[in-house]
PDB file of C-alpha atoms in Angstrom:
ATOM      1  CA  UNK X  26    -107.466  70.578 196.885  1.00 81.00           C
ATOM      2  CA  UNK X  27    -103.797  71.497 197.164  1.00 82.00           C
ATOM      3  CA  UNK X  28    -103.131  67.622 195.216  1.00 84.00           C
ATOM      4  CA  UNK X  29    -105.247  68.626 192.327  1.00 85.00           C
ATOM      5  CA  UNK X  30    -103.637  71.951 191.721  1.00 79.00           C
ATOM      6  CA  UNK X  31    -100.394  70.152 191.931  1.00 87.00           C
ATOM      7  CA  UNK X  32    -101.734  67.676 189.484  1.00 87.00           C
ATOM      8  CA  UNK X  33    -102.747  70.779 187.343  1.00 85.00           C
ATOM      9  CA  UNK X  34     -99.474  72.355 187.567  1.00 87.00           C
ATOM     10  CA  UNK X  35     -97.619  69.330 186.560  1.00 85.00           C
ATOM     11  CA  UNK X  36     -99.836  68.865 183.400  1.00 85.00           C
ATOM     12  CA  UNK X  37     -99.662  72.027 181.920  1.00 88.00           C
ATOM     13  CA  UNK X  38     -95.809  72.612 182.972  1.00 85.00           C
ATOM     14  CA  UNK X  39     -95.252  68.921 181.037  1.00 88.00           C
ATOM     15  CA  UNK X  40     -97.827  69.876 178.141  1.00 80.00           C
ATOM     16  CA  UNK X  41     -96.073  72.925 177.300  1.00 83.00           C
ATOM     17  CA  UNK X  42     -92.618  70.944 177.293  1.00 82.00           C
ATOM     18  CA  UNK X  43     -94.082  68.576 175.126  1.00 73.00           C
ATOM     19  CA  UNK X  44     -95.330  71.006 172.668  1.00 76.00           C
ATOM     20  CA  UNK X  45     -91.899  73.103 172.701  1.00 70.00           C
ATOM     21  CA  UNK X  46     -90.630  70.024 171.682  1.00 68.00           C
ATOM     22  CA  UNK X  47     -92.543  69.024 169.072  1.00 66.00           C
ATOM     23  CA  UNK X  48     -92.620  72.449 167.506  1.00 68.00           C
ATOM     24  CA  UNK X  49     -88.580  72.047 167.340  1.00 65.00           C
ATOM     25  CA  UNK X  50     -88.529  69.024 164.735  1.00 58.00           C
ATOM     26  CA  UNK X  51     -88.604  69.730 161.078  1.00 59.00           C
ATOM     27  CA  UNK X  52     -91.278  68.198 159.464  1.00 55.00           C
ATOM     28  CA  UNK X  53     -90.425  67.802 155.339  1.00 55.00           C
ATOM     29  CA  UNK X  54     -93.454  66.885 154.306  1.00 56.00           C
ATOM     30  CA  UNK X  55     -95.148  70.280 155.323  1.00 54.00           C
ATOM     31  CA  UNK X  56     -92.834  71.517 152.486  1.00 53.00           C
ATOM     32  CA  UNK X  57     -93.750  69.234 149.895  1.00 54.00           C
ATOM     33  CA  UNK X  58     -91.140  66.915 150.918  1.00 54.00           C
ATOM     34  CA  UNK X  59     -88.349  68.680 148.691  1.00 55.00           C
ATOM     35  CA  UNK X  60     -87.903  71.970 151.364  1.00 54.00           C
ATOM     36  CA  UNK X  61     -90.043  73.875 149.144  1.00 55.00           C
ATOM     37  CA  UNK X  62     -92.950  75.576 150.369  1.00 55.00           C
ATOM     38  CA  UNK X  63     -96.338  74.288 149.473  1.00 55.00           C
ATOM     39  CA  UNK X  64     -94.488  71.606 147.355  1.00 54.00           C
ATOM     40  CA  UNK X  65     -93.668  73.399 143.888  1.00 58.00           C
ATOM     41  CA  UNK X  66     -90.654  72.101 141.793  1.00 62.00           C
ATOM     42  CA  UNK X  67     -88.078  74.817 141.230  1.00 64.00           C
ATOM     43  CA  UNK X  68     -87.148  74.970 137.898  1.00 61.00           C
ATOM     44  CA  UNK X  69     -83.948  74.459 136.472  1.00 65.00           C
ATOM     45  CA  UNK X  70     -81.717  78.020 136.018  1.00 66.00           C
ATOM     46  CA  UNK X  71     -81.008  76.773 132.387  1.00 67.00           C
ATOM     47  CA  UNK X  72     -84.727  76.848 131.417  1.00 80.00           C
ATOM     48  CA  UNK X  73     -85.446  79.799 129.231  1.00 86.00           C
ATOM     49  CA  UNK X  74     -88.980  82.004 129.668  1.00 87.00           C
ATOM     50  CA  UNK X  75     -91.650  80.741 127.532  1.00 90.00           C
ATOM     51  CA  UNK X  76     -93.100  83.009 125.310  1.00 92.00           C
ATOM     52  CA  UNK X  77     -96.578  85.219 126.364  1.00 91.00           C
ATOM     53  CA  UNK X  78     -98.860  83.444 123.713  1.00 92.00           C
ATOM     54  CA  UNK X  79     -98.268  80.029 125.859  1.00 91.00           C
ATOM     55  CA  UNK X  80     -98.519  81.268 129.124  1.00 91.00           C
ATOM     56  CA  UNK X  81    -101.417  84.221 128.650  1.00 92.00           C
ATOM     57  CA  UNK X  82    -103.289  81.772 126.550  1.00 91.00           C
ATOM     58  CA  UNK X  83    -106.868  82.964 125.004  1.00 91.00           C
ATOM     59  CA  UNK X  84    -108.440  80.897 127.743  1.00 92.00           C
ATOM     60  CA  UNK X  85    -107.385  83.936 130.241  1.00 93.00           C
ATOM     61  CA  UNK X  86    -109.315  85.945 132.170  1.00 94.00           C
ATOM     62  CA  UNK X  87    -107.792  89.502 132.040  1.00 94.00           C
ATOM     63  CA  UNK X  88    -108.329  92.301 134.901  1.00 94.00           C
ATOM     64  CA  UNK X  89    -107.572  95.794 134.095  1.00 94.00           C
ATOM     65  CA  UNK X  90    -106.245  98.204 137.060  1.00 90.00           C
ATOM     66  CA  UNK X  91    -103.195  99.274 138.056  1.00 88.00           C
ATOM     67  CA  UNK X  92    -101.636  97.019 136.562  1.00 89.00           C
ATOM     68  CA  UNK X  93    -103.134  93.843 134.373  1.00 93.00           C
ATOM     69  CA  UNK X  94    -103.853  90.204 136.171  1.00 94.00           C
ATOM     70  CA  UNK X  95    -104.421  87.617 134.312  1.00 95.00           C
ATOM     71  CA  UNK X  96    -106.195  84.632 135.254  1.00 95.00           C
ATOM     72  CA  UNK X  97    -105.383  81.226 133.704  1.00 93.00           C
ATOM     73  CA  UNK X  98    -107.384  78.142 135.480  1.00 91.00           C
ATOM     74  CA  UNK X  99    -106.679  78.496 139.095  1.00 92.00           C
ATOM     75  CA  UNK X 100    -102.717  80.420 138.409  1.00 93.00           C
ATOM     76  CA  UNK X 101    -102.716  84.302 138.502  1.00 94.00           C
ATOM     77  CA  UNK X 102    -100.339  86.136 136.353  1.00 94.00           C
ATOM     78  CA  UNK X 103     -99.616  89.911 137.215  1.00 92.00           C
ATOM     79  CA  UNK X 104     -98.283  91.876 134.045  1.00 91.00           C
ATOM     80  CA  UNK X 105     -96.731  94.617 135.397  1.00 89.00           C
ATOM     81  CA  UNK X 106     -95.234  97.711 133.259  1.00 89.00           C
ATOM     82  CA  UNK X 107     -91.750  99.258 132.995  1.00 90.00           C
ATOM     83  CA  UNK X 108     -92.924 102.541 134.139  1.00 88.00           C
ATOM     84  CA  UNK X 109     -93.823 100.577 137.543  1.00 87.00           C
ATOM     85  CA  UNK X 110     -90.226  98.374 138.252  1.00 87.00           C
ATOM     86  CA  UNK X 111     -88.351 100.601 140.737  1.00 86.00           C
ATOM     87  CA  UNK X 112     -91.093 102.401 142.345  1.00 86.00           C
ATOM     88  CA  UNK X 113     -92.306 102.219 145.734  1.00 88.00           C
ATOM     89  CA  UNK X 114     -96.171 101.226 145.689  1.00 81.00           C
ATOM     90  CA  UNK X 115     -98.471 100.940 148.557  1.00 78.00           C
TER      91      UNK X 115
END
């Protein structure tokens, strides 16, 4: 009895060493490869807005509330107003 709770011991002392370890190395490819989360592309700084017609296209799915979201394929665009920059919201 007293071997296999030594056994037991050992195994979870070395399982949690192993998995201290492993949790230490950075893994690039969880961030898209590029250190990025979930693998977008930043943009250049030098790359102007594009205007509202081509991003809030007529395809959009618009939600009215507090402030609007729009929906364009599977990308959600919030549209929020002046009045609201600044302001502490819950």
């Amino acid at each position: 009895m007293r071997k296999f709770f030594r056994q037991l011991i050992f195994a979870i002392v070395t399982l949690t060493i192993c998995s201290w370890a492993y949790s230490q190395q950075r893994d690039s490819t969880r961030f898209g490869g590029n250190g990025n989360f979930g693998g977008r592309q930043q943009q250049p700084a030098s790359t102007a807005p594009k205007p509202y017609d081509e991003v809030i296209t007529k395809k959009a799915l618009t939600y009215k509330g507090f402030f609007k979201v729009h929906q364009v394929e599977d990308k959600y665009y919030f549209e929020i107003p002046d009045s609201l920059l600044g302001r502490d919201i819950l």
